Amino acid sequence: MDFEPNENQTAILDGLEQLISSQAIEAPKDGVLVAFSEALDAELALGGFLDIAREEEFTLLDAALVVERLARLPVSAEVAFSALVAPLFAADTVQRPFALVSGNALAPARFLTVARTLIVDKGDELLMIEVDPARVEPVESLFAYPYGRLTSLDGLNMQTFGADMAAAVRRRWRLALAVEGVGLMQSAIDTVVDHVTNRYQFNRPLGSFQAVQHRLAIAAGKQQSARWLALRAAWSDSESDCAIAAAYLQDCIPAMVYDLHQFSGAMGLTLEFPLHFWTYRLKAMLGELGGGSAQARAAALATWPDAA
Amino acid sequence: MEFGWSEDQTAYRQRVKDVLAENLPEDWEERAIHGPGSTPVTRFSFEFCKILAEKNLLIPHWPVEYGGSAAQPWNHFILGEEAWQVGEPRGPQYMNVNWIGPVLMRYATDDQKARYLPPIVNGDVIWCQGFSEPSAGSDLASLRTKAERVEGGYIVNGAKVWTSFATHANHCFLLARNGTGKDGIMILLVDMTSPGIQVKQIPALIGEGDIHEFFLTDVFVPEENRLGAEGQAWEIISYALQNERIGIARYAFARRVLDSVIEELKADGRFDDPVVQDRAGRVLAKVEAARMMVYRVVDERAKEQPISAYGSLARYCLVEADHAVADFVLEFLPSGMLGGDPLQQAHHQRALYSGIASGAAEIQLNLAARRHLGLPSETTRGL
């Protein structure tokens, strides 16, 4: 049991910091809902950060630390699926970026506007669809990810995988969601802590009121809990740990996001305040994989397996 | 970073499990329904702690010079996890080894160490902590019990309340004041058989042995029984409470009860209900979250890093987990609380005070807000 990064992990994270610094990433100030960086996405792929889990000397946990760190940025890139889900498939058989969707292949999916592969979880089987950009229409939403949907499946190349691969992808998708979510939570909390420290009302910083302090402390405790559950899941890659981590994260999102926006007041409703770049990615995650209840049930069934 | 147990830790856990299995009496489950401070569990603790002492399992994490084997904090925590999970057969003595002893090692005189540590090491002493008072609970610094200096010591007058283990305690780790504010408080190690001490158990929802009030009327405490200097109490109890806040592996007992309730629900076919699965999964996640938060704190201690506010965050998670399990049981298997499963009631009673004992959960949130998040003090003014 060791909660500190090892030598490999420290080296990876140091390298990642250098890449992030070189990109001079800032939250967009032009009032946009979505902040996706093609340049960052390309640099990460080029630097090998998205293939870490495929390398013999590295682990899935190492890849998870990369995903977590990048989620703290105000701009998104398709990182979690590439780093944590894609390694289930042979490297030369899949092309990133990826989009994942449950059930209906024509449903809106995160990153589909930039994806080359759409993975569709149909429960007892899995479809892998080669995306034709001409068949993708952007979907506008409040969520801070780029969303798109396929207009039709006619003539698209696709492969079908069986129930085992579908289950494995769901497991890693839960992991991806949990790990990315804790990074988003961290930056959202940091943003609001900074705001309530510097925003004075009644001649006091907002953050000096106990009503604010308690709820932010609870948020911090939940974020840290979610973090260790997610990193444990990356370490074990077990059905139960991945489901527990995702269930916990999704369970925490509504109250935490409510509080973070509440403490930001009207400022948090504007697009010039960067909070939505994290909270509206978290809200997007709330309904993924069937929502928190599906993850909770999966956790229960994986933990007490001879049920049902 | 990794989250597995080493071979040594796994072997150590198995050893602890074996010792528990070999030495807990057949009727242990019935005894363990009562809390750690109850008469049946306290009596058994004298027998059991001696066995642990013989097997070098009572104080393995203590330094060698005090009778321990300087084992990793992880080993001590594994022991605590396994012990709390089965109902804490060390009874009140878990407190001795968790923090009374370590505090004495750090702050006691050589004479005090010679007097107080061997009985802890041998497993034949009970301590209680005389902190809370009728008008000083979370606001501990407002305590009123007075220690008036007299020749050779102090005359103590006052009242303490909510005190666990007081009926059976040999000694009390008592806070009393002879000045104002936090700097006016001292710690006295009081012989509970001293003339002028009257202990009264308060009937409580949480069962026998854990809530008392006791009165001190002109109790003489020799000067050599003062721990540290006059006015040093706040520093000492801050150190003590850091050890106490996550000292109990509450998630371990909560998980055991959750597992056992799920088995019952499965046997009745009720676990096929997706609503039950949903609720069970969410509760499970809270229990595992608490486990990981506590492990994070133990890791910090094992590496001898400065004490952070992480213990406060972890403590709040423990409280949430304990109550989540208790409420799940009440909703889905209430028969357990109606004589159907004494284990459930035992957990319920322990969960009831998890957010109150060792500093209220809301005080932990205050500490986390200030020390973990760096939020401004309530007295900050400006602009």
XYZ file of C-alpha atoms in Angstrom:
691
model
C 0.000 0.000 0.000
C 1.596 3.244 -1.117
C -0.323 6.431 -1.822
C 2.608 8.359 -3.260
C 3.612 8.250 -6.946
C 6.536 5.924 -7.654
C 9.541 6.830 -9.788
C 7.871 5.924 -13.088
C 4.717 7.784 -12.209
C 6.625 10.862 -11.135
C 8.594 10.819 -14.389
C 5.412 10.491 -16.444
C 3.690 13.314 -14.585
C 6.771 15.540 -14.878
C 6.843 14.950 -18.617
C 3.153 15.700 -18.826
C 3.614 18.979 -16.962
C 6.233 19.996 -19.497
C 3.869 19.259 -22.344
C 1.052 21.179 -20.643
C 3.367 24.148 -20.061
C 4.430 24.115 -23.684
C 0.811 24.403 -24.763
C 0.187 27.527 -22.650
C -3.340 26.349 -21.958
C -5.838 28.824 -20.561
C -9.563 28.798 -20.150
C -11.174 30.419 -23.204
C -12.251 33.961 -22.383
C -14.552 34.454 -25.328
C -17.665 33.073 -23.671
C -17.844 29.584 -25.166
C -19.623 26.550 -23.786
C -17.192 23.985 -25.169
C -13.422 24.037 -24.877
C -11.768 21.263 -26.871
C -8.127 21.518 -27.876
C -7.150 19.731 -31.081
C -3.546 20.848 -30.550
C -3.384 19.318 -27.085
C -5.043 16.151 -28.335
C -2.456 15.817 -31.088
C 0.503 16.570 -28.816
C -0.611 14.007 -26.253
C -0.881 11.348 -28.944
C 2.460 12.300 -30.408
C 4.134 12.243 -27.001
C 2.866 8.713 -26.324
C 0.915 9.736 -23.241
C -2.212 7.996 -24.477
C -0.468 4.666 -25.051
C 1.099 4.296 -21.629
C -1.080 1.379 -20.588
C 0.112 -0.528 -23.654
C 3.765 -0.255 -22.646
C 5.271 -3.160 -20.756
C 7.095 -1.012 -18.206
C 4.010 1.009 -17.344
C 0.636 0.191 -15.859
C -3.023 1.085 -16.158
C -2.634 3.102 -12.954
C 0.119 5.160 -14.597
C -2.261 5.905 -17.464
C -4.994 6.831 -14.986
C -2.752 9.452 -13.388
C -2.301 11.028 -16.812
C -6.063 11.100 -17.380
C -6.684 12.639 -13.973
C -4.116 15.390 -14.494
C -5.402 16.325 -17.920
C -8.995 16.473 -16.682
C -7.965 19.345 -14.426
C -7.346 21.521 -17.483
C -10.112 23.879 -18.580
C -9.937 22.441 -22.094
C -10.730 18.852 -22.959
C -9.078 16.331 -25.235
C -10.103 12.744 -25.919
C -7.837 11.218 -23.328
C -9.678 8.821 -21.020
C -11.066 6.488 -23.672
C -7.770 6.341 -25.561
C -5.650 5.810 -22.448
C -7.872 3.433 -20.487
C -10.406 1.742 -22.783
C -8.561 1.404 -26.086
C -5.740 -0.789 -24.678
C -8.309 -3.612 -24.542
C -7.904 -3.797 -28.314
C -4.766 -4.502 -30.311
C -3.089 -1.189 -31.154
C -3.135 -1.744 -34.904
C -6.853 -2.573 -34.973
C -8.286 0.674 -33.628
C -7.918 4.353 -34.434
C -8.363 7.175 -31.991
C -9.967 9.492 -31.020
C -12.843 7.422 -29.646
C -16.450 8.078 -28.789
C -18.484 5.674 -26.661
C -22.215 5.333 -26.405
C -24.640 2.928 -24.735
C -27.444 1.224 -26.631
C -28.355 3.343 -29.617
C -25.536 3.873 -32.107
C -27.253 7.015 -33.372
C -27.429 8.666 -29.944
C -25.318 11.782 -29.267
C -21.842 10.894 -28.016
C -18.988 12.827 -26.434
C -16.138 13.510 -28.854
C -17.973 12.067 -31.850
C -17.295 15.228 -33.861
C -13.574 14.460 -33.644
C -13.680 10.669 -33.297
C -12.481 8.147 -35.826
C -14.025 5.221 -33.952
C -17.402 4.896 -32.255
C -17.806 2.073 -29.744
C -21.385 1.081 -29.020
C -22.178 -0.936 -25.910
C -25.282 -2.935 -26.683
C -25.224 -4.952 -23.483
C -24.496 -8.443 -24.716
C -22.450 -7.330 -27.684
C -20.230 -4.495 -28.755
C -20.098 -2.617 -32.042
C -16.981 -0.859 -33.229
C -17.844 1.572 -36.001
C -15.384 3.357 -38.251
C -16.601 6.938 -38.202
C -17.126 8.771 -41.479
C -16.911 12.468 -40.568
C -19.415 13.261 -43.299
C -22.004 11.243 -41.358
C -21.503 13.159 -38.108
C -23.618 16.127 -37.206
C -22.588 18.293 -34.266
C -24.969 18.412 -31.331
C -25.079 21.668 -29.426
C -25.476 21.367 -25.686
C -24.551 22.993 -22.407
C -22.087 20.186 -21.728
C -18.510 21.347 -22.134
C -17.538 18.438 -24.403
C -17.919 18.412 -28.161
C -20.938 16.204 -28.922
C -22.053 14.704 -32.164
C -24.310 12.008 -33.539
C -24.204 9.758 -36.580
C -26.910 10.510 -39.106
C -27.043 6.876 -40.261
C -25.085 3.638 -40.083
C -25.615 2.666 -43.709
C -22.431 1.501 -45.354
C -20.153 2.211 -42.389
C -17.472 -0.339 -41.590
C -18.159 -2.022 -38.296
C -17.025 -4.979 -36.268
C -19.023 -6.893 -33.706
C -17.552 -8.248 -30.482
C -19.146 -10.636 -27.990
C -20.439 -10.226 -24.463
C -17.039 -10.640 -22.817
C -15.546 -7.712 -24.695
C -18.678 -5.661 -24.068
C -18.291 -6.298 -20.342
C -14.589 -5.449 -20.442
C -15.282 -2.164 -22.235
C -17.976 -1.259 -19.706
C -15.510 -1.954 -16.905
C -12.858 0.326 -18.442
C -15.458 2.948 -19.364
C -16.455 3.066 -15.690
C -12.803 3.460 -14.813
C -12.345 6.207 -17.412
C -15.358 8.070 -16.102
C -14.238 7.766 -12.485
C -10.656 8.884 -13.120
C -11.579 11.812 -15.379
C -14.309 12.841 -12.963
C -11.965 13.264 -9.999
C -9.729 15.577 -12.013
C -12.745 17.647 -13.018
C -13.930 17.814 -9.408
C -10.512 18.966 -8.214
C -10.341 21.935 -10.563
C -13.972 22.864 -9.958
C -13.362 22.913 -6.198
C -10.107 24.877 -6.613
C -11.909 27.470 -8.712
C -14.645 27.955 -6.150
C -12.274 27.979 -3.166
C -10.389 30.779 -4.880
C -13.628 32.651 -5.532
C -14.993 32.408 -1.976
C -11.606 33.398 -0.575
C -11.491 36.598 -2.585
C -15.152 37.533 -2.839
C -16.207 39.671 0.144
C -19.787 40.172 1.275
C -20.956 41.479 4.641
C -17.377 42.701 5.061
C -16.119 39.088 5.110
C -14.846 36.582 2.558
C -17.674 34.233 1.558
C -15.403 31.355 2.490
C -15.275 32.476 6.105
C -18.944 31.551 6.619
C -19.369 28.166 8.209
C -22.293 27.311 5.937
C -19.916 27.623 2.995
C -16.927 26.027 4.721
C -18.765 22.867 5.703
C -20.163 22.177 2.269
C -16.826 22.814 0.584
C -15.097 20.552 3.103
C -17.642 17.838 2.322
C -16.988 18.369 -1.388
C -13.247 18.042 -0.787
C -13.752 14.837 1.192
C -15.896 13.362 -1.543
C -13.431 14.358 -4.244
C -10.576 12.731 -2.365
C -12.653 9.627 -1.677
C -13.584 9.404 -5.345
C -9.914 9.844 -6.231
C -8.643 6.947 -4.180
C -11.496 4.705 -5.286
C -10.719 5.541 -8.924
C -6.971 5.002 -8.564
C -7.536 1.751 -6.678
C -9.780 0.662 -9.543
C -7.023 1.477 -12.025
C -4.600 -0.557 -9.942
C -6.842 -3.628 -9.617
C -8.851 -3.305 -12.858
C -11.515 -5.421 -11.155
C -15.223 -5.361 -11.971
C -16.202 -4.431 -8.448
C -13.589 -1.705 -7.930
C -14.343 -0.043 -11.277
C -18.097 -0.120 -10.657
C -17.708 1.156 -7.089
C -15.508 4.037 -8.253
C -17.932 5.090 -11.000
C -20.977 4.676 -8.762
C -19.415 6.825 -6.054
C -18.399 9.515 -8.517
C -21.817 9.735 -10.175
C -23.492 9.712 -6.767
C -21.446 12.748 -5.703
C -21.956 14.895 -8.789
C -25.402 16.467 -8.220
C -24.887 17.861 -4.721
C -21.294 18.885 -5.360
C -22.019 20.712 -8.604
C -25.046 22.400 -7.036
C -22.926 23.712 -4.158
C -20.060 24.850 -6.374
C -22.385 26.881 -8.572
C -24.335 28.149 -5.583
C -21.205 29.534 -3.949
C -20.202 31.187 -7.224
C -23.496 33.054 -7.407
C -24.444 34.728 -10.664
C -20.762 34.789 -11.627
C -20.928 30.999 -11.962
C -23.772 31.310 -14.451
C -21.658 33.312 -16.869
C -19.387 31.808 -19.496
C -16.578 34.195 -18.596
C -16.203 32.357 -15.271
C -14.476 29.046 -16.069
C -16.391 26.829 -13.617
C -18.657 25.313 -16.276
C -15.666 23.861 -18.130
C -15.468 21.359 -15.266
C -18.966 21.211 -13.802
C -20.641 20.773 -17.170
C -18.297 17.960 -18.016
C -19.275 16.381 -14.704
C -22.941 16.852 -15.508
C -22.367 15.175 -18.848
C -20.978 12.173 -16.993
C -23.990 11.862 -14.737
C -26.056 10.016 -17.315
C -23.320 7.952 -18.948
C -23.328 4.163 -18.752
C -26.953 4.231 -17.681
C -26.368 6.639 -14.784
C -25.299 6.132 -11.192
C -27.899 3.500 -10.456
C -26.532 1.220 -13.170
C -23.048 1.533 -11.680
C -24.330 0.942 -8.143
C -26.151 -2.198 -9.234
C -23.082 -3.369 -11.124
C -20.994 -2.794 -7.998
C -23.433 -4.766 -5.878
C -23.571 -7.675 -8.308
C -19.805 -7.764 -8.739
C -19.212 -7.641 -4.981
C -21.889 -10.164 -4.011
C -21.719 -12.181 -7.222
C -24.035 -15.091 -6.664
C -27.007 -12.748 -6.486
C -29.857 -12.528 -8.990
C 1.563 4.196 -5.871
C -0.127 0.834 -5.434
C -2.916 -0.488 -3.285
C -2.052 -4.065 -2.472
C -0.892 -5.718 0.718
C 2.640 -7.002 0.971
C 3.277 -10.659 1.716
C 4.282 -9.720 5.250
C 1.103 -7.717 5.781
C -1.047 -10.541 4.428
C 0.702 -13.023 6.701
C 0.311 -10.654 9.639
C -3.410 -10.261 8.983
C -3.803 -14.032 8.815
C -1.954 -14.352 12.098
C -4.306 -11.861 13.727
C -7.324 -13.686 12.306
C -5.986 -16.994 13.624
C -5.420 -15.557 17.087
C -8.942 -14.159 17.127
C -10.424 -17.442 15.919
C -8.487 -19.466 18.472
C -9.113 -17.242 21.452
C -12.581 -15.759 21.170
C -14.976 -17.804 23.292
C -17.918 -19.653 21.797
C -20.342 -17.101 23.167
C -18.268 -14.163 21.908
C -20.927 -13.007 19.429
C -23.398 -12.655 22.288
C -20.905 -10.729 24.403
C -19.796 -8.523 21.508
C -23.326 -7.253 21.046
C -22.465 -5.033 23.969
C -20.096 -2.135 23.413
C -16.361 -2.071 24.155
C -17.044 -0.426 27.521
C -19.646 -2.940 28.672
C -18.978 -5.198 31.631
C -18.822 -8.473 29.634
C -16.461 -7.069 27.008
C -14.305 -5.187 29.525
C -13.918 -8.325 31.634
C -12.964 -10.357 28.607
C -10.492 -7.670 27.525
C -8.255 -8.480 30.507
C -8.085 -12.097 29.404
C -7.751 -11.355 25.710
C -5.222 -8.519 25.913
C -2.927 -10.749 27.945
C -3.072 -13.299 25.151
C -2.306 -10.563 22.634
C 0.557 -9.368 24.816
C 2.037 -12.878 24.996
C 1.863 -13.127 21.229
C 3.361 -9.668 20.758
C 0.156 -8.434 19.191
C -1.010 -5.920 21.778
C 1.465 -3.122 21.109
C 3.478 -4.238 18.077
C 3.742 -0.671 16.761
C 5.255 0.700 19.974
C 9.010 1.303 20.114
C 11.144 -1.567 21.359
C 12.205 0.371 24.464
C 8.590 0.390 25.630
C 7.963 -3.296 24.974
C 6.796 -3.105 21.387
C 8.514 -4.334 18.267
C 8.512 -1.068 16.291
C 6.222 -2.648 13.719
C 4.909 -0.585 10.840
C 1.805 1.491 11.616
C 0.112 -0.626 8.943
C 0.426 -3.697 11.154
C -1.178 -1.928 14.058
C -3.960 -0.800 11.792
C -4.521 -4.292 10.398
C -4.875 -5.494 13.983
C -7.394 -2.718 14.691
C -9.346 -3.529 11.533
C -9.671 -7.190 12.416
C -10.459 -6.478 16.073
C -13.150 -3.852 15.413
C -14.698 -6.054 12.763
C -15.406 -8.775 15.289
C -16.645 -6.430 18.007
C -13.395 -5.203 19.567
C -12.343 -7.889 22.065
C -9.720 -5.495 23.400
C -12.641 -3.585 24.918
C -11.620 -0.192 26.314
C -7.970 -1.196 26.068
C -7.904 -0.334 22.355
C -7.726 3.264 23.568
C -4.675 2.502 25.719
C -2.670 1.159 22.817
C -3.953 3.648 20.226
C -3.256 6.884 22.022
C -2.942 6.812 25.828
C 0.330 4.899 25.617
C 1.804 6.884 22.701
C 0.935 10.168 24.444
C 2.594 8.992 27.654
C 5.685 7.950 25.717
C 5.943 11.438 24.272
C 5.056 13.625 27.247
C 5.382 11.608 30.486
C 8.277 11.750 32.939
C 10.408 8.658 33.377
C 8.635 7.907 36.656
C 5.242 8.246 35.012
C 6.291 5.994 32.172
C 7.530 3.396 34.650
C 4.229 3.553 36.532
C 1.686 3.723 33.723
C 3.120 1.973 30.690
C 3.765 -1.579 32.027
C 0.084 -2.205 32.913
C -0.874 -1.155 29.367
C 1.828 -3.391 27.927
C 0.562 -6.303 30.032
C -3.090 -5.690 29.162
C -4.392 -5.222 32.663
C -5.491 -1.622 33.008
C -8.453 0.461 31.894
C -8.245 4.193 31.204
C -10.982 6.689 30.582
C -10.692 10.212 29.191
C -12.089 13.060 31.262
C -12.600 15.656 28.556
C -16.258 16.672 28.026
C -18.247 18.493 30.677
C -21.888 19.520 30.977
C -21.056 22.916 29.453
C -17.992 21.951 27.416
C -18.501 19.465 24.612
C -17.281 20.476 21.172
C -16.115 23.708 22.777
C -13.671 21.814 24.928
C -11.621 24.899 25.757
C -14.511 26.223 27.858
C -14.166 23.403 30.396
C -14.636 24.416 34.027
C -13.214 21.608 36.152
C -10.757 23.331 38.466
C -7.396 22.162 39.699
C -6.344 24.310 42.627
C -2.697 24.117 43.529
C -2.040 22.918 47.083
C 1.030 21.565 48.771
C 2.192 18.454 46.918
C -0.428 18.595 44.203
C -3.871 19.814 43.245
C -7.380 19.739 44.635
C -9.755 19.053 41.782
C -13.431 19.965 41.692
C -15.786 19.607 38.778
C -17.911 17.295 36.689
C -17.218 15.286 33.560
C -19.819 13.789 31.287
C -20.279 11.396 28.331
C -17.196 9.605 29.618
C -16.715 6.127 28.194
C -15.422 3.243 30.307
C -15.557 5.234 33.589
C -17.177 2.439 35.630
C -14.280 0.098 35.078
C -11.472 2.604 34.656
C -8.399 2.515 36.880
C -7.138 5.877 35.673
C -8.539 8.973 34.057
C -6.730 11.180 31.544
C -8.306 14.307 32.983
C -8.418 17.877 31.731
C -8.677 20.557 34.400
C -7.870 24.231 34.561
C -6.026 26.557 36.897
C -6.031 29.529 34.556
C -7.992 31.074 31.732
C -8.348 30.048 28.103
C -6.599 27.156 26.391
C -3.338 28.017 28.124
C -4.954 27.566 31.515
C -5.616 23.836 31.069
C -3.516 20.961 32.336
C -3.666 17.188 32.193
C -3.847 15.126 35.362
C -3.543 11.355 35.446
C -6.114 10.605 38.096
C -6.496 7.418 40.096
C -10.209 6.639 39.745
C -10.281 5.134 43.257
C -9.308 8.506 44.744
C -11.625 9.727 47.517
C -14.131 12.259 46.182
C -14.821 10.623 42.805
C -18.362 9.498 42.172
C -19.166 7.715 38.885
C -22.676 7.338 37.552
C -23.627 5.490 34.402
C -26.174 7.240 32.180
C -28.678 4.910 30.491
C -28.199 5.389 26.751
C -29.346 4.304 23.299
C -25.836 3.068 22.624
C -25.927 0.464 25.374
C -24.006 -0.150 28.536
C -20.575 1.152 29.492
C -20.054 3.988 27.066
C -21.719 7.000 28.670
C -21.118 8.138 32.222
C -20.948 11.254 34.252
C -18.558 11.561 37.112
C -18.086 14.137 39.779
C -14.873 15.224 41.426
C -15.264 16.727 44.869
C -12.082 17.901 46.555
C -10.105 15.143 44.860
C -6.416 15.334 45.699
C -4.108 14.600 42.771
C -0.369 14.494 43.509
C 1.792 16.835 41.470
C 3.716 13.896 40.037
C 0.474 12.863 38.314
C 0.421 15.954 36.126
C 1.302 15.153 32.505
C 3.467 17.819 30.943
C 3.496 21.355 32.202
C 0.596 23.417 33.464
C -0.958 24.952 30.373
C 0.445 22.343 27.989
C -2.779 20.362 27.752
C -3.950 21.780 24.411
C -0.782 20.732 22.656
C -0.958 17.274 24.209
C -4.602 16.567 23.430
C -4.190 17.864 19.876
C -1.533 15.215 19.454
C -3.723 12.620 21.163
C -6.803 13.322 19.039
C -4.825 13.005 15.841
C -4.296 9.403 16.830
C -7.887 8.931 17.949
C -9.849 10.329 14.999
C -9.283 7.452 12.646
C -8.058 5.024 15.277
C -11.174 2.901 14.975
C -11.638 1.004 11.703
C -15.375 1.654 11.666
C -15.725 0.775 7.998
C -14.574 -2.791 8.770
C -17.501 -3.557 11.068
C -19.860 -1.641 8.762
C -18.729 -3.772 5.808
C -19.123 -6.972 7.819
C -22.698 -6.023 8.729
C -23.466 -5.000 5.151
C -22.121 -8.326 3.864
C -24.182 -10.255 6.383
C -27.365 -8.316 5.599
C -26.882 -8.907 1.875
C -26.590 -12.641 2.586
C -29.925 -12.512 4.384
C -31.550 -10.526 1.602
C -30.223 -13.010 -0.924
C -31.585 -15.911 1.083
C -35.018 -14.255 0.980
C -34.745 -13.565 -2.745
C -34.948 -9.822 -2.106
C -31.531 -9.069 -3.490
C -32.922 -9.775 -6.966
C -34.740 -6.456 -6.613
C -32.796 -3.814 -8.602
C -33.786 -1.165 -6.063
C -32.108 -3.151 -3.294
C -29.049 -3.688 -5.482
C -28.905 0.028 -6.252
C -29.071 1.049 -2.633
C -26.630 -1.644 -1.559
C -24.148 -0.563 -4.236
C -24.293 3.071 -3.169
C -23.791 2.152 0.490
C -20.940 -0.166 -0.441
C -19.255 2.702 -2.308
C -19.417 4.894 0.808
C -17.904 2.162 2.962
C -15.075 1.587 0.502
C -14.537 5.343 0.195
C -14.093 5.558 3.962
C -11.682 2.630 3.857
C -9.489 4.306 1.235
C -9.500 7.649 3.045
C -8.382 6.000 6.265
C -5.708 4.008 4.452
C -4.443 7.281 3.015
C -4.018 8.640 6.548
C -2.281 5.472 7.733
C 0.091 5.745 4.768
C 0.896 9.309 5.856
C 1.672 8.061 9.374
C 3.702 5.112 8.092
C 5.891 7.553 6.180
C 6.157 9.805 9.241
C 4.871 12.753 7.248
C 3.590 15.793 9.130
C 0.048 15.301 10.379
C -2.332 16.862 7.868
C -6.041 17.656 7.924
C -6.647 14.469 6.001
C -7.685 12.742 9.228
C -10.603 15.155 9.523
C -11.736 14.421 5.968
C -11.420 10.697 6.596
C -13.332 10.922 9.842
C -16.292 12.572 8.114
C -16.308 9.814 5.483
C -16.303 7.191 8.234
C -19.349 8.769 9.809
C -21.181 8.854 6.492
C -20.365 5.225 5.810
C -21.401 4.022 9.246
C -24.754 5.785 9.027
C -25.336 4.699 5.435
C -25.018 1.055 6.479
C -27.176 1.532 9.572
C -29.903 3.240 7.535
C -29.760 0.603 4.787
C -30.305 -2.086 7.399
C -33.201 -0.188 8.970
C -34.891 0.232 5.612
C -34.404 -3.192 4.088
C -34.098 -5.565 7.029
C -35.684 -3.912 10.065
C -36.320 -7.298 11.642
C -32.659 -7.296 12.626
C -33.352 -4.443 15.026
C -36.337 -6.310 16.451
C -34.399 -9.219 17.837
C -33.686 -10.851 14.479
C -29.989 -10.079 14.333
C -28.198 -8.672 17.371
C -25.166 -7.909 15.215
C -27.181 -5.283 13.370
C -28.234 -3.608 16.573
C -24.652 -3.674 17.802
C -23.534 -1.886 14.632
C -26.423 0.554 14.852
C -25.404 1.490 18.383
C -21.787 2.039 17.407
C -22.784 4.074 14.342
C -24.944 6.313 16.508
C -21.942 7.864 18.167
C -19.449 7.727 15.302
C -20.120 11.378 14.442
C -20.028 12.529 18.053
C -17.209 10.772 19.877
C -13.608 11.988 19.427
C -14.748 15.451 18.296
C -18.025 16.075 16.461
C -18.039 15.511 12.719
C -18.871 19.165 12.147
C -15.741 20.192 14.019
C -13.817 18.003 11.573
C -15.405 19.979 8.733
C -14.233 23.215 10.355
C -10.716 21.822 10.545
C -10.783 20.512 6.980
C -12.083 23.827 5.651
C -9.291 25.757 7.285
C -6.384 23.343 7.076
C -7.101 21.313 3.938
C -8.784 23.924 1.750
C -7.104 26.964 3.277
C -10.366 28.861 3.624
C -10.281 32.070 5.648
C -11.049 32.171 9.348
C -14.527 33.118 10.525
C -13.029 36.230 12.057
C -11.535 37.493 8.782
C -12.789 40.964 7.947
C -11.901 43.525 5.324
C -12.753 45.274 2.088
